[in-house]
PDB file of C-alpha atoms in Angstrom:
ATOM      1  CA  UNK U   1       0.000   0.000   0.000  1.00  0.00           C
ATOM      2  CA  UNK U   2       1.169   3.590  -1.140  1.00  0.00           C
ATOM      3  CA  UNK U   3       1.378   5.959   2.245  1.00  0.00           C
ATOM      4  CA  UNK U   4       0.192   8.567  -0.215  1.00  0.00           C
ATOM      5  CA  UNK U   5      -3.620   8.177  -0.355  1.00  0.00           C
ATOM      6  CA  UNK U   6      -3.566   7.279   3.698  1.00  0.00           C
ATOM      7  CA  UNK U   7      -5.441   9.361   5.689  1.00  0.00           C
ATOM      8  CA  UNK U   8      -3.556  11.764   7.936  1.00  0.00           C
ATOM      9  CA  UNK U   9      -4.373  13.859  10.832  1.00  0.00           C
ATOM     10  CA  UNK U  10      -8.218  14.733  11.589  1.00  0.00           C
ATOM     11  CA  UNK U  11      -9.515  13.586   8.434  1.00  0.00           C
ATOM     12  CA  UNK U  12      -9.472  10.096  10.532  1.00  0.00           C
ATOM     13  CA  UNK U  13     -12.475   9.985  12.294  1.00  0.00           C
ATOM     14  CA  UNK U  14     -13.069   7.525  15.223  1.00  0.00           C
ATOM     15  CA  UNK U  15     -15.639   4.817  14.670  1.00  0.00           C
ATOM     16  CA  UNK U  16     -18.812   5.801  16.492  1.00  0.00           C
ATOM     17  CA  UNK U  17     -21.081   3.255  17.888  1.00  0.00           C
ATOM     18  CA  UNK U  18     -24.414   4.472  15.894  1.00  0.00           C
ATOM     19  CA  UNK U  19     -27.261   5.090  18.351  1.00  0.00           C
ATOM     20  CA  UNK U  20     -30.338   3.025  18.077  1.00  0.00           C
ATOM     21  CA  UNK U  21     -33.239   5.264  15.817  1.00  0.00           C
ATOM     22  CA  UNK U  22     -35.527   6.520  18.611  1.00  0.00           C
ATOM     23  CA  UNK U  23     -39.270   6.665  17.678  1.00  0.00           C
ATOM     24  CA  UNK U  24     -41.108  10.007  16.029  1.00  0.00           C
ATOM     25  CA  UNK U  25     -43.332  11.787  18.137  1.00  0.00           C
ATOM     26  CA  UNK U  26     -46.305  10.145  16.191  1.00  0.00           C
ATOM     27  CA  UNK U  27     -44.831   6.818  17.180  1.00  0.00           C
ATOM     28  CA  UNK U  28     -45.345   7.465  20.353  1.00  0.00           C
ATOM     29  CA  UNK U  29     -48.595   8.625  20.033  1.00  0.00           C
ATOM     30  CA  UNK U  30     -49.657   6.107  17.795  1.00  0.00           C
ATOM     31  CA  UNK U  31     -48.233   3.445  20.216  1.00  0.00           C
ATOM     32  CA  UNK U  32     -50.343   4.513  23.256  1.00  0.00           C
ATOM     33  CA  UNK U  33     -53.182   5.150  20.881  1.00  0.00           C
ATOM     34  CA  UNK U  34     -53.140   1.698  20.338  1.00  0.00           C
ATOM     35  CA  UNK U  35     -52.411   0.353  23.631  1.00  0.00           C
ATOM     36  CA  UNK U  36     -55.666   2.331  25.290  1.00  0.00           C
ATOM     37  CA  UNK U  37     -57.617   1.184  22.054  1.00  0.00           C
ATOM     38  CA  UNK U  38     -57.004  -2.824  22.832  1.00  0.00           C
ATOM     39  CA  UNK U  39     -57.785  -1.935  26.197  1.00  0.00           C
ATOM     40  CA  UNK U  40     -60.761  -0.550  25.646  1.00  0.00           C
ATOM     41  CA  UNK U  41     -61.466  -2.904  23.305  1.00  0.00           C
ATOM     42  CA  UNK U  42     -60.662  -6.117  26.173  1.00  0.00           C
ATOM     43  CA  UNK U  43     -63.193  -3.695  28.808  1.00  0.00           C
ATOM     44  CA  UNK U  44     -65.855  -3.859  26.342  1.00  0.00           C
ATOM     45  CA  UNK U  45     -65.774  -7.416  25.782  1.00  0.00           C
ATOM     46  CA  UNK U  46     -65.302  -8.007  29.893  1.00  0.00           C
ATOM     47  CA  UNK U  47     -68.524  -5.689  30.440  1.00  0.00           C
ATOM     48  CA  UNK U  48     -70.484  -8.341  28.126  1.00  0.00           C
ATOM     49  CA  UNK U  49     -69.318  -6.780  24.528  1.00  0.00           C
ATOM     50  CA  UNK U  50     -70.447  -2.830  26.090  1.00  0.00           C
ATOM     51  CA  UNK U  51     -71.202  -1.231  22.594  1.00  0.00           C
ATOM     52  CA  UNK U  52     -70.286   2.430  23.836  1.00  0.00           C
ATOM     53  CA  UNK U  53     -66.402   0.545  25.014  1.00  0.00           C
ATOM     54  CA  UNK U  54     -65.727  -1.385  21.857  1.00  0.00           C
ATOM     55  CA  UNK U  55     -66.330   1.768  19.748  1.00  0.00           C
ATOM     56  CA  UNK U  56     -64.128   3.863  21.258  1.00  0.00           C
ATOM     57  CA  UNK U  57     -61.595   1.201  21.496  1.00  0.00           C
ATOM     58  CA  UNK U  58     -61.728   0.351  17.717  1.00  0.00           C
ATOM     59  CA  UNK U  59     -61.266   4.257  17.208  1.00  0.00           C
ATOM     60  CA  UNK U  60     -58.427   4.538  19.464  1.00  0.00           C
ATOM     61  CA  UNK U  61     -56.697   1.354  17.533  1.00  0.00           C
ATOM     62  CA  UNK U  62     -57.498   2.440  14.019  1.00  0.00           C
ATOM     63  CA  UNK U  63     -56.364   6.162  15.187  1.00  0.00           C
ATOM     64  CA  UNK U  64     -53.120   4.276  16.765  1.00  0.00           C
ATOM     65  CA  UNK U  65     -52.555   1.998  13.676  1.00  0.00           C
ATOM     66  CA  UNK U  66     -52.419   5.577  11.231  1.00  0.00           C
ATOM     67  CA  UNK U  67     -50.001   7.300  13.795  1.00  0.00           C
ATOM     68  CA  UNK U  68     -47.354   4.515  14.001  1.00  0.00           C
ATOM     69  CA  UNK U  69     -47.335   3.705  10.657  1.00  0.00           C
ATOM     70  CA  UNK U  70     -48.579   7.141   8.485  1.00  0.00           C
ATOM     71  CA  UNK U  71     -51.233   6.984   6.396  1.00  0.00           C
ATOM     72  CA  UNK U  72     -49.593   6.056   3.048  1.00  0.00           C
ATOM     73  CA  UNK U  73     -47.458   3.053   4.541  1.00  0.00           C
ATOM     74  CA  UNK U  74     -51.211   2.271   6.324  1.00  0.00           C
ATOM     75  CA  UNK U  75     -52.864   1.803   2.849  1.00  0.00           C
ATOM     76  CA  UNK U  76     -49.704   0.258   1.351  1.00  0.00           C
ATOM     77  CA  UNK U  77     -50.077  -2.552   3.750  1.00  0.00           C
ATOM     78  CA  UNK U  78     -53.801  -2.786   3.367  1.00  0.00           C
ATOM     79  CA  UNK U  79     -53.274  -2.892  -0.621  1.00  0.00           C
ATOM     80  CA  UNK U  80     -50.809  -5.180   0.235  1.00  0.00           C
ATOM     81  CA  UNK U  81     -52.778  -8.091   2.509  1.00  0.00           C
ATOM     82  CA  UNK U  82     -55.525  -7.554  -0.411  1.00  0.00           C
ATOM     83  CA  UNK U  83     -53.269  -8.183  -3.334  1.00  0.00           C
ATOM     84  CA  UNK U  84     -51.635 -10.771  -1.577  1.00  0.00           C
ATOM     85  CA  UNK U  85     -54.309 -12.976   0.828  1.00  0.00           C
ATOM     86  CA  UNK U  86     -57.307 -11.935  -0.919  1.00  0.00           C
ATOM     87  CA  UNK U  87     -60.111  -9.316   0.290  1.00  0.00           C
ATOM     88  CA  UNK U  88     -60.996 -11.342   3.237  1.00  0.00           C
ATOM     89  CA  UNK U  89     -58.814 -10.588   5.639  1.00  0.00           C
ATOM     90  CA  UNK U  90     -59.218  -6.461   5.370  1.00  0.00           C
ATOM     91  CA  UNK U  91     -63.416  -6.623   4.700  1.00  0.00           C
ATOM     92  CA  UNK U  92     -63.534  -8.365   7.667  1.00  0.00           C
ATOM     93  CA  UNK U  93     -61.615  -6.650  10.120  1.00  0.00           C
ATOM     94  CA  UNK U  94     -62.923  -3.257   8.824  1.00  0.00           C
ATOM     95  CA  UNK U  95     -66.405  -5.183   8.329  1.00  0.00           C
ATOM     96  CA  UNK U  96     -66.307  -5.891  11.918  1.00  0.00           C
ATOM     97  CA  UNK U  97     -65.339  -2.585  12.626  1.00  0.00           C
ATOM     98  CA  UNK U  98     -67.912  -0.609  10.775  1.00  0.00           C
ATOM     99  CA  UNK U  99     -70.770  -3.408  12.624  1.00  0.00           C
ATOM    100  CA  UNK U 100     -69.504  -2.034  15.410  1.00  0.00           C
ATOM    101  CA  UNK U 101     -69.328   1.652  15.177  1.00  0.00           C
ATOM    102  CA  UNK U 102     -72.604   2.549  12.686  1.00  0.00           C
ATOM    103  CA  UNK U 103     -74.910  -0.513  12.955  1.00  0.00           C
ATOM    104  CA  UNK U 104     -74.456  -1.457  17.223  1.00  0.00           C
ATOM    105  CA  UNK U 105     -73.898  -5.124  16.748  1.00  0.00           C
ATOM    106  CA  UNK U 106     -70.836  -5.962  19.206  1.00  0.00           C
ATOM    107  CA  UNK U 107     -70.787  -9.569  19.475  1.00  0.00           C
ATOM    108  CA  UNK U 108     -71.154 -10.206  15.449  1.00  0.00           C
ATOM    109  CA  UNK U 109     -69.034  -7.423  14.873  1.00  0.00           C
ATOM    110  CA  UNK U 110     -65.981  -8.556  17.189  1.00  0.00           C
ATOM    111  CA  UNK U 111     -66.425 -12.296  16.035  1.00  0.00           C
ATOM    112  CA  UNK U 112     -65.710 -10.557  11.992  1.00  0.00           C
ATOM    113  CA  UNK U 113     -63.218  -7.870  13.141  1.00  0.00           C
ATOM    114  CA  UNK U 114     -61.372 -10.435  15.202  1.00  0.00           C
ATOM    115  CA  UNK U 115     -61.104 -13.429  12.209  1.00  0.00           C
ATOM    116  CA  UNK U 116     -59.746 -10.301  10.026  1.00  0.00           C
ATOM    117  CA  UNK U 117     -57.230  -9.255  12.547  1.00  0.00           C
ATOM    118  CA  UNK U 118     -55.755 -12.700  12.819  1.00  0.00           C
ATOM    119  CA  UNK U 119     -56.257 -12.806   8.630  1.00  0.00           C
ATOM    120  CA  UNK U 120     -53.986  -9.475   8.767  1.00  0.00           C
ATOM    121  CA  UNK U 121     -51.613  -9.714  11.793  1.00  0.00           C
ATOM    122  CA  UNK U 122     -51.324 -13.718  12.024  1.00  0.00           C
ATOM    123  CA  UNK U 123     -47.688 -13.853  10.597  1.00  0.00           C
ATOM    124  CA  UNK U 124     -46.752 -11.544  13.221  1.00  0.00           C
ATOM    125  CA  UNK U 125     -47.786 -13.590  16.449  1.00  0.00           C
ATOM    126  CA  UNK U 126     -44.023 -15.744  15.707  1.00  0.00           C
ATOM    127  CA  UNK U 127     -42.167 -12.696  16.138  1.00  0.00           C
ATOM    128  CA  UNK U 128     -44.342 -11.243  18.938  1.00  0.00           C
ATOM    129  CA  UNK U 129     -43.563 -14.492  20.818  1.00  0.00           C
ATOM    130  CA  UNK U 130     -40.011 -14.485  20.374  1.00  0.00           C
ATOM    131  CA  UNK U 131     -40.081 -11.216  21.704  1.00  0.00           C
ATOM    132  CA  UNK U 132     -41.683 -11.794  24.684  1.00  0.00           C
ATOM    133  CA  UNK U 133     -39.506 -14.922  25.513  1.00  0.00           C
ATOM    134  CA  UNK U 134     -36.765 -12.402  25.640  1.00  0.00           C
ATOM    135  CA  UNK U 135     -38.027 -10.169  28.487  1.00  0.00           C
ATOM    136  CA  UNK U 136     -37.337 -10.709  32.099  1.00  0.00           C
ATOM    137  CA  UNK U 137     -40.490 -11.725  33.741  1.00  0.00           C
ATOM    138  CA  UNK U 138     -42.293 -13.344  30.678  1.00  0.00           C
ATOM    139  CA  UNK U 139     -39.569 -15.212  29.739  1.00  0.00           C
ATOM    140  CA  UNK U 140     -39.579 -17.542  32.531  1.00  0.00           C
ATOM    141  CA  UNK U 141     -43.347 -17.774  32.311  1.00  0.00           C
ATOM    142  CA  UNK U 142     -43.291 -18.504  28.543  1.00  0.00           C
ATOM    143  CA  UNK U 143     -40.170 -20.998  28.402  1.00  0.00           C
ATOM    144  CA  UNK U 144     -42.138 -23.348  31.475  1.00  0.00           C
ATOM    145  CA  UNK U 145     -42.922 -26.706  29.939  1.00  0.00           C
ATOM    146  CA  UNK U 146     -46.847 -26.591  29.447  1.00  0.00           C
ATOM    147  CA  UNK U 147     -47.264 -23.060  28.735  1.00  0.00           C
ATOM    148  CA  UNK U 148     -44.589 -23.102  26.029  1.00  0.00           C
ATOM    149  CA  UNK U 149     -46.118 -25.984  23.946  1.00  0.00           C
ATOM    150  CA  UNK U 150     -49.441 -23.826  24.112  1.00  0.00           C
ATOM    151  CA  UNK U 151     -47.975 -20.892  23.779  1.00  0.00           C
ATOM    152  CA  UNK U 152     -46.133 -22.250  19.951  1.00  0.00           C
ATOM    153  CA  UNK U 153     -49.161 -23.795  19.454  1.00  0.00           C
ATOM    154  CA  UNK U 154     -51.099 -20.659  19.556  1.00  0.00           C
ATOM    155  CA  UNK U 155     -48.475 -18.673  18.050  1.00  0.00           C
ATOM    156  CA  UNK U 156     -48.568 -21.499  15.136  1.00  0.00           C
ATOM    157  CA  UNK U 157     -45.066 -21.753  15.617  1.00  0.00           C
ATOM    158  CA  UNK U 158     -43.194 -24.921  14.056  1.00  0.00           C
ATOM    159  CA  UNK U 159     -41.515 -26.489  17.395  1.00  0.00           C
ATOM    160  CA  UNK U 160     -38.538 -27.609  15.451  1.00  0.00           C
ATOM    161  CA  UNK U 161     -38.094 -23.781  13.988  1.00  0.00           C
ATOM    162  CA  UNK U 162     -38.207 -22.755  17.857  1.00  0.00           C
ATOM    163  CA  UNK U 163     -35.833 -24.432  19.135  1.00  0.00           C
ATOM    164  CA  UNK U 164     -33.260 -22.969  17.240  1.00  0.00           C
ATOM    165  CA  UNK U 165     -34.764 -19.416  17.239  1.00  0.00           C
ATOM    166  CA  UNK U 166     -34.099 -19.310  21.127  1.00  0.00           C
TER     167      UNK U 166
END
């Protein structure tokens, strides 16, 4: 190597260890958004599928879903699930949703809004898992015999694939 074209002096920059991207204000937001809308949505279905509850939930989650991910990443995905599963999946989630909010039938609308969310979100529950096994307190809860076998089996999680994930 030619000394020539070496870097001398403060051109040479130390190597920085890059910080981890922190979320956006609408993140945020959208992640709390989200959180108060499942809860709402769990109260309602407690309190015997409470119309006024499970509206405001599905509000708070729909509002929560557009904040985390913007709108036109929102309807990408949408497009996307349609294009790629079929219309099922999204006409019944927002199907649910709308039986909800404008005609006041809970339990039909939950039973439709929840067989679209796991339609949409289904190929998430793996990953959700494997985070979860990784956090202090739920990790010893989810990696006990019986609950983990029903815990894959819910997640639909291949038990050969999880034993090498962990």
């Amino acid at each position: 190597r030619s000394l020539r074209n070496a870097p001398v002096g403060p051109s040479v920059r130390p190597s920085v260890a890059r910080r981890p991207k922190m979320f956006s204000d609408n993140q945020k937001i959208g992640t709390s958004l989200l959180g108060l809308g499942l809860l709402f949505m769990c109260l309602g279905v407690v309190f015997f599928f409470d119309t006024f509850l499970l509206s405001i939930g599905n509000v708070m989650f729909l509002s929560g879903l557009l904040f985390t991910m913007g709108l036109s990443r929102s309807a990408r995905f949408f497009r996307k699930k349609v294009r790629d599963c079929g219309v099922r999946g999204v006409a019944c989630f927002f199907g649910g949703v709308v039986l909800v909010l404008i005609f006041r039938r809970p339990i039909v609308g939950m039973v439709a809004e929840s067989f679209g969310f796991l339609n949409l979100f289904g190929n998430f529950f793996p990953i959700a898992l494997q985070a979860m096994r990784q956090m202090p307190v739920l990790s010893t809860i989810l990696n006990t015999p019986g609950v983990s076998a029903v815990a894959d089996r819910l997640a639909g999680v291949d038990g050969r694939r999880a034993k090498s994930w962990a």
